[in-house]
Coordinates of C-alpha atoms in Angstrom, one line a residue:
Chain A
M19 CA 43.1 -30.3 15.6
I20 CA 45.2 -27.4 14.1
A21 CA 42.0 -26.0 12.2
K22 CA 40.1 -26.1 15.4
E23 CA 42.9 -24.2 17.2
A24 CA 42.7 -21.5 14.7
R25 CA 39.0 -21.0 15.3
T26 CA 39.4 -19.9 18.8
E27 CA 39.4 -16.3 19.5
V28 CA 42.6 -14.3 19.4
L29 CA 43.1 -12.7 22.7
P30 CA 44.9 -9.4 23.0
E31 CA 48.6 -9.9 23.8
V32 CA 48.6 -7.7 26.9
L33 CA 45.9 -9.1 29.2
P34 CA 44.8 -7.0 32.0
V35 CA 46.4 -7.8 35.3
T36 CA 43.8 -10.2 36.7
K37 CA 43.9 -13.8 37.8
N38 CA 40.4 -14.4 36.7
K39 CA 40.4 -15.9 33.2
T40 CA 36.6 -15.4 32.6
W41 CA 37.0 -11.6 33.3
S42 CA 40.0 -11.2 31.0
K43 CA 38.0 -12.9 28.4
V44 CA 35.0 -10.7 29.0
W45 CA 37.5 -7.7 28.9
S46 CA 38.8 -8.8 25.5
F47 CA 35.3 -8.8 24.1
R48 CA 34.5 -5.3 25.6
H49 CA 34.1 -3.8 22.2
I50 CA 31.6 -6.5 21.2
Y51 CA 29.5 -5.8 24.3
L52 CA 29.6 -2.1 23.4
F53 CA 28.2 -2.9 20.0
M54 CA 25.4 -4.7 21.6
L55 CA 24.8 -2.1 24.3
P56 CA 22.3 0.0 22.3
A57 CA 20.3 -3.1 21.5
F58 CA 20.4 -4.1 25.1
I59 CA 19.2 -0.7 26.4
W60 CA 16.5 -0.6 23.6
Y61 CA 15.2 -4.1 24.5
L62 CA 15.1 -3.2 28.2
V63 CA 13.1 -0.1 27.5
F64 CA 10.9 -1.1 24.7
C65 CA 10.3 -4.7 25.4
Y66 CA 11.1 -5.4 29.0
Y67 CA 9.5 -2.3 30.6
P68 CA 6.2 -3.1 29.0
M69 CA 6.4 -6.5 30.4
Y70 CA 6.7 -4.9 33.7
G71 CA 3.9 -2.7 32.7
V72 CA 1.4 -5.6 32.6
L73 CA 1.2 -5.2 36.4
I74 CA -1.5 -2.6 35.7
A75 CA -3.7 -5.5 34.8
F76 CA -3.8 -6.1 38.6
K77 CA -4.0 -2.5 39.6
D78 CA -6.4 0.4 39.6
F79 CA -4.1 2.3 37.4
K80 CA -3.8 6.1 37.9
Y81 CA -1.2 8.1 36.0
N82 CA -0.2 10.4 38.8
L83 CA 0.4 7.3 41.1
G84 CA 2.5 5.4 38.6
I85 CA 2.5 1.6 38.0
L86 CA 3.8 0.6 41.4
G87 CA 2.0 3.3 43.3
S88 CA -1.5 2.5 42.1
P89 CA -3.6 0.5 44.4
W90 CA -3.9 -3.4 43.8
E91 CA -7.0 -4.7 42.5
G92 CA -6.1 -8.4 42.3
F93 CA -7.8 -10.4 39.7
R94 CA -10.9 -8.2 39.4
Y95 CA -10.3 -7.4 35.8
F96 CA -9.7 -11.0 34.8
E97 CA -12.9 -11.9 36.6
Q98 CA -14.6 -9.0 34.9
F99 CA -13.8 -10.3 31.4
L100 CA -14.3 -13.8 32.2
S101 CA -17.9 -13.1 33.2
D102 CA -18.5 -10.7 30.3
S103 CA -20.4 -12.4 27.4
S104 CA -18.9 -10.0 24.7
F105 CA -15.5 -11.4 25.8
Y106 CA -16.5 -14.9 24.7
S107 CA -17.7 -13.8 21.4
V108 CA -14.5 -11.9 20.9
L109 CA -12.6 -15.1 21.7
Y110 CA -14.7 -17.1 19.4
N111 CA -14.1 -14.7 16.5
T112 CA -10.5 -14.7 17.1
L113 CA -10.2 -18.4 17.1
S114 CA -12.6 -18.9 14.2
I115 CA -10.6 -16.5 12.0
S116 CA -7.3 -18.0 13.1
F117 CA -8.4 -21.5 12.5
L118 CA -10.0 -20.8 9.1
K119 CA -6.8 -19.0 8.1
L120 CA -4.8 -22.0 9.2
L121 CA -7.1 -24.5 7.4
F122 CA -7.2 -22.6 4.0
G123 CA -4.1 -20.3 4.3
F124 CA -1.5 -22.6 5.6
P125 CA -1.4 -25.0 2.6
A126 CA -1.7 -22.3 0.0
P127 CA 2.0 -21.4 -0.1
L128 CA 3.0 -25.0 -0.2
I129 CA 0.7 -25.6 -3.2
L130 CA 2.0 -22.4 -5.0
A131 CA 5.6 -23.5 -4.3
L132 CA 4.9 -26.9 -5.8
M133 CA 3.3 -25.3 -8.8
L134 CA 6.1 -22.9 -9.3
N135 CA 8.6 -25.8 -9.0
G136 CA 6.7 -27.4 -11.9
V137 CA 7.8 -24.4 -14.2
M138 CA 10.8 -25.5 -16.2
H139 CA 11.2 -22.2 -17.9
G140 CA 13.7 -20.4 -15.5
K141 CA 12.9 -16.9 -16.6
L142 CA 9.1 -17.4 -16.6
K143 CA 9.4 -18.9 -13.1
R144 CA 11.1 -15.8 -11.9
I145 CA 8.5 -13.5 -13.4
F146 CA 5.7 -15.5 -11.7
Q147 CA 7.6 -15.4 -8.5
T148 CA 8.2 -11.7 -8.6
I149 CA 4.5 -11.0 -9.3
S150 CA 3.4 -13.3 -6.6
Y151 CA 5.4 -11.4 -3.9
L152 CA 4.0 -8.1 -4.9
P153 CA 1.0 -8.1 -2.6
H154 CA 3.2 -8.9 0.4
F155 CA 5.0 -5.6 0.1
V156 CA 1.8 -3.6 0.0
S157 CA 0.4 -2.3 3.3
W158 CA -2.9 -3.7 4.6
V159 CA -4.2 -0.1 4.3
V160 CA -3.7 -0.3 0.6
V161 CA -5.1 -3.9 0.3
V162 CA -8.2 -3.0 2.1
T163 CA -8.7 0.1 0.0
L164 CA -8.3 -2.0 -3.0
M165 CA -11.0 -4.4 -1.7
Q166 CA -13.3 -1.7 -0.7
K167 CA -13.1 -0.1 -4.2
I168 CA -13.4 -3.4 -6.1
L169 CA -16.3 -4.6 -3.8
S170 CA -18.0 -1.3 -3.5
P171 CA -21.7 -1.3 -4.2
N172 CA -21.2 2.0 -5.9
V173 CA -19.8 0.9 -9.3
G174 CA -17.0 -1.2 -7.8
L175 CA -15.6 -3.6 -10.3
V176 CA -17.5 -6.7 -9.0
N177 CA -20.9 -4.9 -8.7
D178 CA -20.2 -3.1 -12.0
I179 CA -19.9 -6.5 -13.6
R180 CA -23.0 -7.8 -11.8
D181 CA -24.8 -4.7 -13.0
H182 CA -23.9 -5.6 -16.7
M183 CA -25.3 -9.0 -16.0
G184 CA -28.4 -7.5 -14.6
M185 CA -27.9 -8.5 -11.0
E186 CA -28.5 -6.5 -7.9
P187 CA -25.4 -4.9 -6.2
I188 CA -24.2 -6.4 -3.0
F189 CA -22.5 -4.5 -0.2
F190 CA -19.7 -7.1 0.3
M191 CA -17.8 -5.5 3.0
G192 CA -20.9 -4.9 5.1
M193 CA -22.3 -8.5 5.2
P194 CA -21.3 -10.5 8.3
S195 CA -21.7 -13.8 6.3
L196 CA -19.1 -12.5 3.8
F197 CA -16.6 -11.3 6.3
Y198 CA -14.7 -14.5 6.9
P199 CA -14.4 -15.4 3.2
L200 CA -13.1 -12.0 2.5
V201 CA -10.6 -12.1 5.4
I202 CA -9.3 -15.4 4.2
I203 CA -9.1 -14.7 0.5
S204 CA -7.4 -11.4 1.0
D205 CA -5.0 -12.9 3.5
I206 CA -4.1 -15.7 1.0
W207 CA -3.8 -13.1 -1.8
K208 CA -1.4 -11.0 0.2
G209 CA 0.8 -13.7 1.8
V210 CA 0.8 -16.8 -0.5
G211 CA 3.8 -15.7 -2.7
W212 CA 5.9 -14.7 0.1
G213 CA 5.2 -17.8 2.1
S214 CA 6.1 -19.9 -0.8
I215 CA 9.8 -18.7 -0.7
I216 CA 10.7 -21.0 2.2
Y217 CA 9.1 -24.0 0.5
L218 CA 10.8 -23.2 -2.8
A219 CA 14.1 -23.2 -1.0
A220 CA 13.5 -26.4 0.7
L221 CA 12.5 -27.9 -2.6
T222 CA 15.8 -26.9 -4.2
N223 CA 17.5 -28.8 -1.3
I224 CA 16.0 -32.1 -2.2
D225 CA 18.6 -34.4 -3.7
P226 CA 17.6 -34.9 -7.4
H227 CA 19.0 -38.4 -7.2
L228 CA 16.0 -39.4 -5.1
Y229 CA 13.7 -38.5 -8.0
E230 CA 15.9 -40.2 -10.6
A231 CA 16.0 -43.4 -8.6
A232 CA 12.2 -43.2 -8.1
E233 CA 11.7 -42.7 -11.8
M234 CA 13.7 -45.8 -12.5
D235 CA 11.4 -47.7 -10.3
G236 CA 8.6 -46.4 -12.3
A237 CA 7.2 -43.9 -9.8
G238 CA 4.7 -41.4 -11.4
R239 CA 4.2 -37.7 -10.6
W240 CA 1.8 -38.3 -7.6
S241 CA 3.8 -41.0 -6.0
K242 CA 7.0 -38.9 -6.3
L243 CA 5.0 -36.0 -4.7
F244 CA 3.8 -38.1 -1.8
K245 CA 6.8 -40.5 -1.3
I246 CA 9.7 -37.9 -1.9
T247 CA 8.7 -34.3 -2.0
L248 CA 6.2 -34.0 0.9
P249 CA 8.4 -36.1 3.2
C250 CA 11.4 -34.0 2.5
L251 CA 9.4 -30.8 3.2
T252 CA 8.1 -32.1 6.5
P253 CA 10.6 -30.3 8.7
T254 CA 9.9 -27.0 7.1
I255 CA 6.1 -27.6 7.2
G256 CA 6.6 -28.5 10.9
I257 CA 8.4 -25.2 11.8
L258 CA 5.9 -23.2 10.0
L259 CA 3.0 -25.0 11.6
I260 CA 4.5 -24.3 15.1
F261 CA 4.7 -20.7 14.2
S262 CA 1.1 -20.6 13.0
L263 CA -0.3 -22.6 15.9
S264 CA 1.4 -20.4 18.5
G265 CA -0.1 -17.3 16.8
V266 CA -3.6 -18.6 17.0
L267 CA -4.7 -15.8 19.2
N268 CA -3.3 -13.3 16.6
A269 CA -6.0 -13.3 14.0
G270 CA -4.3 -10.5 12.2
F271 CA -4.8 -7.2 13.8
D272 CA -4.0 -4.9 10.8
Q273 CA -6.3 -6.7 8.4
I274 CA -9.2 -7.1 10.7
W275 CA -9.1 -3.6 12.1
L276 CA -9.1 -2.1 8.7
M277 CA -11.8 -4.4 7.2
Q278 CA -14.2 -4.0 10.1
T279 CA -17.3 -2.1 9.4
P280 CA -20.0 -1.4 12.1
A281 CA -22.2 -3.8 10.3
T282 CA -19.8 -6.8 10.7
L283 CA -18.8 -6.1 14.3
S284 CA -20.6 -9.2 15.5
V285 CA -18.2 -11.4 13.6
S286 CA -15.1 -9.1 13.2
E287 CA -14.3 -8.1 16.8
I288 CA -11.1 -10.0 17.7
L289 CA -9.0 -9.8 21.0
D290 CA -6.6 -7.3 19.5
T291 CA -9.2 -4.9 18.2
Y292 CA -11.1 -5.2 21.5
V293 CA -8.0 -4.5 23.5
L294 CA -7.4 -1.3 21.3
K295 CA -11.0 -0.2 21.7
T296 CA -11.4 -0.7 25.4
G297 CA -7.9 0.5 26.2
I298 CA -6.8 3.4 24.0
Q299 CA -10.2 4.5 22.9
Q300 CA -12.3 4.1 26.1
G301 CA -9.4 4.5 28.4
Q302 CA -10.1 1.3 30.5
F303 CA -6.3 0.7 30.7
A304 CA -6.3 -2.1 33.4
Y305 CA -9.2 -3.9 32.0
S306 CA -7.7 -3.9 28.6
T307 CA -4.2 -4.8 29.8
A308 CA -5.7 -7.8 31.5
I309 CA -7.1 -9.1 28.3
G310 CA -3.9 -8.4 26.6
L311 CA -1.9 -10.3 29.3
F312 CA -4.5 -13.2 29.1
K313 CA -3.7 -13.3 25.3
S314 CA 0.1 -13.1 25.6
A315 CA 0.1 -15.7 28.4
I316 CA -1.9 -18.2 26.4
S317 CA 0.2 -17.5 23.4
L318 CA 3.3 -18.2 25.3
L319 CA 1.9 -21.2 26.7
L320 CA 0.9 -22.5 23.3
I321 CA 4.2 -21.9 21.7
V322 CA 6.0 -23.7 24.4
L323 CA 3.5 -26.6 24.3
V324 CA 3.5 -27.0 20.6
N325 CA 7.2 -26.8 20.5
K326 CA 7.5 -29.6 23.1
V327 CA 5.0 -31.8 21.2
S328 CA 6.7 -31.2 17.9
K329 CA 10.1 -32.0 19.3
K330 CA 8.9 -35.3 20.7
V331 CA 6.9 -36.3 17.7
S332 CA 9.1 -35.1 14.8
D333 CA 12.2 -33.8 16.2
V334 CA 11.4 -30.4 14.8
S335 CA 11.6 -27.5 17.2
L336 CA 12.3 -23.8 17.5
W337 CA 14.8 -24.2 20.3
Chain B
M27 CA 17.4 -31.1 -15.6
G28 CA 18.0 -33.5 -18.4
V29 CA 16.0 -33.4 -21.5
R30 CA 13.1 -35.7 -21.1
K31 CA 10.3 -36.5 -23.5
L32 CA 7.1 -35.1 -22.2
S33 CA 4.1 -37.5 -22.3
V34 CA 0.6 -36.3 -23.0
A35 CA -0.2 -36.3 -19.2
D36 CA 2.9 -34.1 -18.6
K37 CA 1.8 -31.7 -21.2
I38 CA -1.8 -31.5 -19.7
Y39 CA -0.4 -31.2 -16.3
S40 CA 2.0 -28.5 -17.2
S41 CA -0.5 -26.4 -19.2
V42 CA -3.0 -26.5 -16.4
N43 CA -0.2 -25.4 -14.1
Y44 CA 0.9 -22.6 -16.3
A45 CA -2.7 -21.5 -16.7
L46 CA -3.4 -21.5 -12.9
L47 CA -0.2 -19.5 -12.3
L48 CA -1.0 -17.1 -14.9
L49 CA -4.4 -16.6 -13.4
F50 CA -3.0 -16.0 -10.0
C51 CA -0.4 -13.5 -11.3
L52 CA -3.1 -11.7 -13.1
T53 CA -5.2 -11.4 -9.9
A54 CA -2.1 -10.2 -8.0
L55 CA -1.5 -7.5 -10.6
Y56 CA -4.9 -6.5 -11.8
P57 CA -6.1 -4.5 -8.7
F58 CA -3.1 -2.1 -9.3
I59 CA -3.9 -1.8 -13.0
Y60 CA -7.5 -1.1 -12.1
F61 CA -6.4 1.6 -9.6
L62 CA -3.9 3.0 -12.2
A63 CA -6.7 3.5 -14.7
L64 CA -9.1 5.0 -12.3
S65 CA -6.3 7.4 -10.9
F66 CA -5.9 8.8 -14.4
N67 CA -9.6 9.1 -15.0
D68 CA -11.9 12.0 -14.3
G69 CA -13.5 11.2 -11.0
Y70 CA -17.0 12.1 -12.0
D71 CA -16.8 10.1 -15.1
A72 CA -15.5 7.2 -13.1
M73 CA -18.7 7.1 -11.2
K74 CA -20.4 5.7 -14.3
G75 CA -18.4 2.6 -13.9
S76 CA -17.0 0.3 -16.7
I77 CA -13.5 1.4 -16.4
Y78 CA -11.4 -1.7 -16.4
F79 CA -8.0 -1.4 -17.9
Y80 CA -7.4 2.2 -19.1
P81 CA -8.9 5.6 -18.4
R82 CA -11.9 6.7 -20.3
V83 CA -11.6 10.4 -19.8
A84 CA -8.0 10.8 -19.1
T85 CA -6.8 13.5 -16.8
L86 CA -3.9 14.5 -14.6
E87 CA -6.2 16.5 -12.3
N88 CA -6.1 13.9 -9.5
Y89 CA -2.3 13.8 -9.3
S90 CA -2.0 17.5 -9.6
K91 CA -4.5 17.9 -6.7
A92 CA -2.7 15.3 -4.7
F93 CA 0.6 16.8 -5.2
N94 CA -0.5 20.3 -4.6
N95 CA -2.2 19.6 -1.4
P96 CA 0.0 20.6 1.6
L97 CA -1.4 17.8 3.9
I98 CA -0.6 15.0 1.5
L99 CA 2.8 16.4 0.7
Q100 CA 3.6 16.7 4.4
S101 CA 2.5 13.2 5.1
F102 CA 4.6 11.9 2.2
W103 CA 7.6 13.8 3.4
I104 CA 7.1 12.4 6.9
S105 CA 7.0 8.9 5.5
V106 CA 10.1 9.4 3.3
S107 CA 12.3 10.9 6.0
R108 CA 11.0 8.4 8.5
T109 CA 11.8 5.5 6.2
L110 CA 15.3 6.8 5.5
V111 CA 16.1 7.5 9.1
V112 CA 14.8 4.1 10.4
T113 CA 16.1 2.1 7.6
I114 CA 19.6 3.4 7.9
G115 CA 19.6 3.4 11.7
S116 CA 18.0 0.1 12.1
T117 CA 20.1 -1.7 9.6
L118 CA 23.3 -0.5 11.2
L119 CA 22.3 -1.1 14.8
T120 CA 20.8 -4.5 14.0
A121 CA 24.0 -5.5 12.2
L122 CA 26.1 -4.5 15.2
L123 CA 23.9 -6.6 17.4
A124 CA 23.9 -9.5 15.0
Y125 CA 27.7 -9.2 14.7
G126 CA 27.9 -9.6 18.6
L127 CA 25.5 -12.4 18.6
S128 CA 27.6 -14.2 15.9
R129 CA 31.0 -14.0 17.7
K130 CA 32.0 -17.3 18.9
G131 CA 33.4 -17.6 22.4
L132 CA 31.6 -14.5 23.5
P133 CA 31.2 -14.9 27.2
G134 CA 27.6 -15.3 28.4
R135 CA 26.4 -15.5 24.7
K136 CA 23.7 -18.1 25.5
Y137 CA 22.1 -15.8 28.0
I138 CA 22.4 -12.8 25.8
V139 CA 20.6 -14.6 23.0
F140 CA 17.9 -15.7 25.4
F141 CA 17.5 -12.1 26.6
F142 CA 16.7 -10.9 23.1
F143 CA 14.8 -14.1 22.1
F144 CA 12.4 -14.0 24.9
T145 CA 10.9 -10.8 23.7
T146 CA 9.6 -12.7 20.7
L147 CA 7.7 -15.0 23.0
F148 CA 6.1 -12.7 25.4
S149 CA 5.3 -9.0 25.1
G150 CA 3.6 -6.5 27.4
G151 CA 1.0 -5.6 24.9
L152 CA -0.6 -2.5 23.7
I153 CA -1.6 -0.6 26.9
P154 CA 1.8 -0.9 28.6
T155 CA 3.5 0.1 25.4
F156 CA 1.2 3.1 25.2
I157 CA 2.0 4.1 28.8
L158 CA 5.7 3.6 28.1
Y159 CA 5.5 6.1 25.2
R160 CA 3.6 8.5 27.4
E161 CA 6.3 8.3 30.0
L162 CA 9.0 8.7 27.6
H163 CA 7.1 11.7 26.3
I164 CA 7.5 10.5 22.7
L165 CA 3.7 10.4 22.0
N166 CA 2.8 12.8 19.2
T167 CA 6.4 13.5 18.3
Y168 CA 8.6 12.4 15.5
W169 CA 10.5 10.1 17.9
V170 CA 7.5 7.7 18.2
L171 CA 7.8 7.1 14.5
V172 CA 11.5 6.3 14.7
L173 CA 12.5 4.8 18.1
P174 CA 10.2 1.8 18.5
S175 CA 11.1 0.5 15.1
L176 CA 14.8 0.4 15.4
Y177 CA 15.2 -3.3 16.3
S178 CA 13.8 -6.6 15.4
F179 CA 15.1 -9.8 16.7
F180 CA 14.0 -11.7 13.6
N181 CA 16.2 -9.4 11.4
A182 CA 19.1 -9.8 13.8
I183 CA 18.9 -13.5 13.4
I184 CA 18.9 -13.4 9.7
M185 CA 22.0 -11.1 9.8
K186 CA 23.7 -13.3 12.4
T187 CA 23.2 -16.4 10.3
F188 CA 24.7 -14.6 7.4
F189 CA 27.7 -13.4 9.5
D190 CA 28.2 -17.0 10.7
G191 CA 28.9 -18.0 7.1
I192 CA 31.8 -15.5 6.6
P193 CA 35.0 -17.4 7.2
I194 CA 36.4 -16.5 10.6
G195 CA 39.9 -16.4 9.2
L196 CA 39.1 -13.0 7.4
S197 CA 38.4 -11.1 10.6
E198 CA 40.8 -13.0 12.7
S199 CA 43.8 -12.0 10.5
A200 CA 42.7 -8.4 10.4
R201 CA 42.6 -8.5 14.2
I202 CA 46.0 -10.0 14.4
D203 CA 47.3 -7.1 12.2
G204 CA 45.9 -4.8 14.9
A205 CA 42.6 -3.7 13.5
S206 CA 40.2 -2.7 16.1
E207 CA 36.8 -4.5 16.4
L208 CA 35.0 -1.5 14.9
S209 CA 37.2 -1.5 11.8
V210 CA 36.9 -5.2 11.5
F211 CA 33.2 -4.8 11.5
W212 CA 33.1 -1.8 9.2
R213 CA 35.9 -2.7 6.7
I214 CA 35.5 -6.5 6.5
I215 CA 32.1 -7.7 7.8
L216 CA 30.0 -5.0 6.3
P217 CA 31.4 -5.0 2.8
L218 CA 31.0 -8.8 2.6
S219 CA 27.4 -8.6 3.9
M220 CA 25.9 -6.3 1.4
P221 CA 23.3 -8.8 0.2
V222 CA 21.9 -9.4 3.8
M223 CA 22.1 -5.7 4.5
A224 CA 20.0 -4.9 1.4
T225 CA 17.6 -7.5 2.4
I226 CA 17.1 -6.2 5.9
A227 CA 17.0 -2.6 4.7
L228 CA 14.2 -3.6 2.4
F229 CA 12.3 -5.4 5.1
V230 CA 12.6 -2.5 7.5
G231 CA 12.0 0.1 4.9
V232 CA 8.9 -1.5 3.5
G233 CA 7.6 -2.1 7.1
V234 CA 8.0 1.4 8.1
W235 CA 6.7 2.7 4.9
N236 CA 3.6 0.7 5.3
D237 CA 3.0 1.3 8.9
W238 CA -0.2 3.2 9.5
F239 CA -0.8 2.1 13.1
T240 CA 1.8 4.3 14.8
G241 CA 0.5 7.4 13.1
Q242 CA -3.1 6.5 13.8
F243 CA -2.8 6.0 17.6
F244 CA 0.4 7.6 18.8
I245 CA 0.1 10.8 16.7
Q246 CA -2.4 13.4 16.9
N247 CA -0.6 16.3 15.0
E248 CA -1.8 16.3 11.4
N249 CA 1.6 17.5 10.3
L250 CA 3.3 14.5 11.7
Q251 CA 1.2 11.7 10.2
P252 CA 2.8 9.3 7.9
A253 CA 1.4 8.7 4.5
A254 CA -0.1 5.3 5.2
T255 CA -2.0 6.8 8.2
F256 CA -3.2 9.7 6.0
L257 CA -4.5 7.2 3.4
N258 CA -6.3 5.3 6.0
K259 CA -7.9 8.3 7.5
M260 CA -8.8 9.4 4.0
I261 CA -10.7 6.1 3.6
S262 CA -12.5 6.0 7.0
E263 CA -13.6 9.6 6.9
A264 CA -15.4 9.2 3.7
S265 CA -15.7 5.6 3.2
F266 CA -19.0 4.8 4.8
T267 CA -20.9 7.3 2.8
S268 CA -19.2 6.3 -0.5
M269 CA -19.3 2.6 0.1
T270 CA -23.0 2.6 0.7
G271 CA -23.4 5.2 -2.1
S272 CA -25.3 7.6 0.0
S273 CA -23.4 10.9 0.0
S274 CA -25.7 13.3 1.9
G275 CA -25.3 17.0 2.4
S276 CA -24.0 16.6 5.9
S277 CA -20.7 15.0 4.6
I278 CA -20.0 18.3 2.9
K279 CA -20.7 20.2 6.0
N280 CA -18.2 18.0 7.9
M281 CA -15.4 18.6 5.4
N282 CA -12.5 20.5 6.8
E283 CA -10.4 23.1 5.1
N284 CA -8.0 20.6 3.7
Q285 CA -10.8 18.5 2.3
M286 CA -12.4 21.6 0.8
A287 CA -9.2 22.3 -1.0
L288 CA -9.5 19.0 -2.8
R289 CA -12.9 19.8 -4.3
G290 CA -13.0 19.3 -8.0
V291 CA -11.9 15.8 -7.7
T292 CA -13.9 13.1 -6.2
P293 CA -12.7 11.6 -3.0
E294 CA -12.8 8.2 -4.6
A295 CA -10.5 9.2 -7.4
L296 CA -8.2 10.9 -5.0
R297 CA -8.0 7.8 -2.9
M298 CA -7.1 5.6 -6.0
T299 CA -4.5 8.2 -6.8
F300 CA -3.0 8.0 -3.3
V301 CA -2.9 4.3 -3.3
I302 CA -0.8 4.4 -6.6
I303 CA 1.4 7.1 -5.1
I304 CA 2.1 5.2 -1.9
T305 CA 2.5 1.9 -3.6
T306 CA 4.9 3.0 -6.5
P307 CA 8.1 3.3 -4.5
I308 CA 7.8 -0.2 -3.2
I309 CA 6.9 -1.6 -6.8
L310 CA 10.0 0.1 -8.0
V311 CA 12.4 -1.1 -5.5
Y312 CA 11.5 -4.6 -4.5
P313 CA 12.1 -6.5 -7.8
F314 CA 15.7 -5.3 -7.7
L315 CA 16.4 -6.6 -4.3
Q316 CA 14.5 -9.8 -5.0
K317 CA 17.6 -12.0 -5.6
Y318 CA 19.0 -10.8 -2.3
F319 CA 16.0 -11.2 0.0
V320 CA 15.1 -14.7 -1.3
K321 CA 18.5 -15.8 -0.2
G322 CA 18.3 -13.8 2.9
V323 CA 15.0 -15.2 4.1
L324 CA 16.3 -18.7 3.4
V325 CA 19.4 -18.3 5.3
G326 CA 17.5 -16.8 8.2
S327 CA 14.7 -19.4 8.3
L328 CA 16.1 -22.7 7.3
K329 CA 19.2 -22.8 9.4
E330 CA 18.9 -22.5 13.1

């Protein structure tokens, strides 16, 4: 009881003359509000104002008329992209890339974490970890440059080796059939080490007694993995899965934009790159905002839905 | 871990494990070694191929060309100054926000948290953001490189969770002694929070250092473009011809003055060099901060 008492806030001794307790409490926190004021303003300007800006998806936007002043167009732009066949191929590409990333990329950090966990030598484990984080800290620009060079038909590493072996060079980055494998491999390469951190932490939180008890009962490596390790990691896996599922419409803008070549456009155009091209490069602001809004709305819906389902099924949720 | 006898199966398992990890680490490191070798090799010689681990015709020409090119230096300077400004500004401002969010008993805290959290769920998207920048008149100015990167709710949550772990008695007693909120924050909370501050500074710094997008689409002035953008432009300008291996005369005609100044080294070699230059600062910094950020990420992601 006493301990609890001590945890409540200390109010200034001289309270302003007001009957209202709430306001005097607010007043006592005035400095804290002041600390948060810049953040408040920043979020209003840089996050909430653009949210209001999505109105232009329903408008025939003209700069000189402003967002509110521009004439309404209703759902014209939504109808336009829903009847546009290239929209469906873009949507299809986005979903394909996302699902492939989820399928192959999601388990990768977990596997790496389990492997790292099997390294008993502490120093070696740290070295492995440090190296595995490295790609995460490098820009996609650099990663794609690395890929372009290594895979270049003009004495890139891979084609150089193929040449030594008497094989014909391949223009890897320009082949639509190789685009998805390259996207997935590079995505895993870049993110797997970083992604494993969370799992590693969760692994250290597992009570070692569980393993000891299981060993007494004669459990082998695999039964320990499936009966103890994985069940203990389920909440972590769940949270991360919620995040990935809700980002299904983000196929990874940076990576895709940088890896795209004119030859691979048919498979590499995703919602985000399409929005950028129609919007900033072609100046179709309203049309492109409509697509962006469509994407944000679906994403929001997804995250709420997935969170709800997860809460019900496994008690794991973001909020 | 107690000392256990390893069975044969254990030994096989762990050697396979080590071998795979070693292989993965080699693939994570090798591209940089490859680029390092190429960046120190004569560009025309490199065109013959077969350079894998070390330069064949060693030269510093690529680096001297890179460091003597005004446009490269300028982009580098923009990146360095931008990274410093944003890192310091963002870390402090985010800490203030996080400190506020961590204060128990703050009236309206639930709503305030939601106000910030909601922005991670829904965003206006690219075009409204572009229009915002236009209306703020920060397009094509240094401001657009700084202002939009100042806050991230994710970072605030990591910090908040860290602050939550600081015993409340510490700040309480200082407040009883008459310390103002600001001095409590500055003298007590911040010094205790150096690990998380370092973590967030690293995240912000790396993010800004690596950001090519802002420079690509919101900056036209060549003297304002960050290094990452410059690298990307360098790639896309010459990439198609060099990737397909067909460098025709027209590409020489299309070269601008700055590109002409870089003659004598191949664009390929220069790109390798620039990749090394732009990556080196990160490779130098992050291993030192590793022990912090591993903890920081955990604190931020596991609890709450």
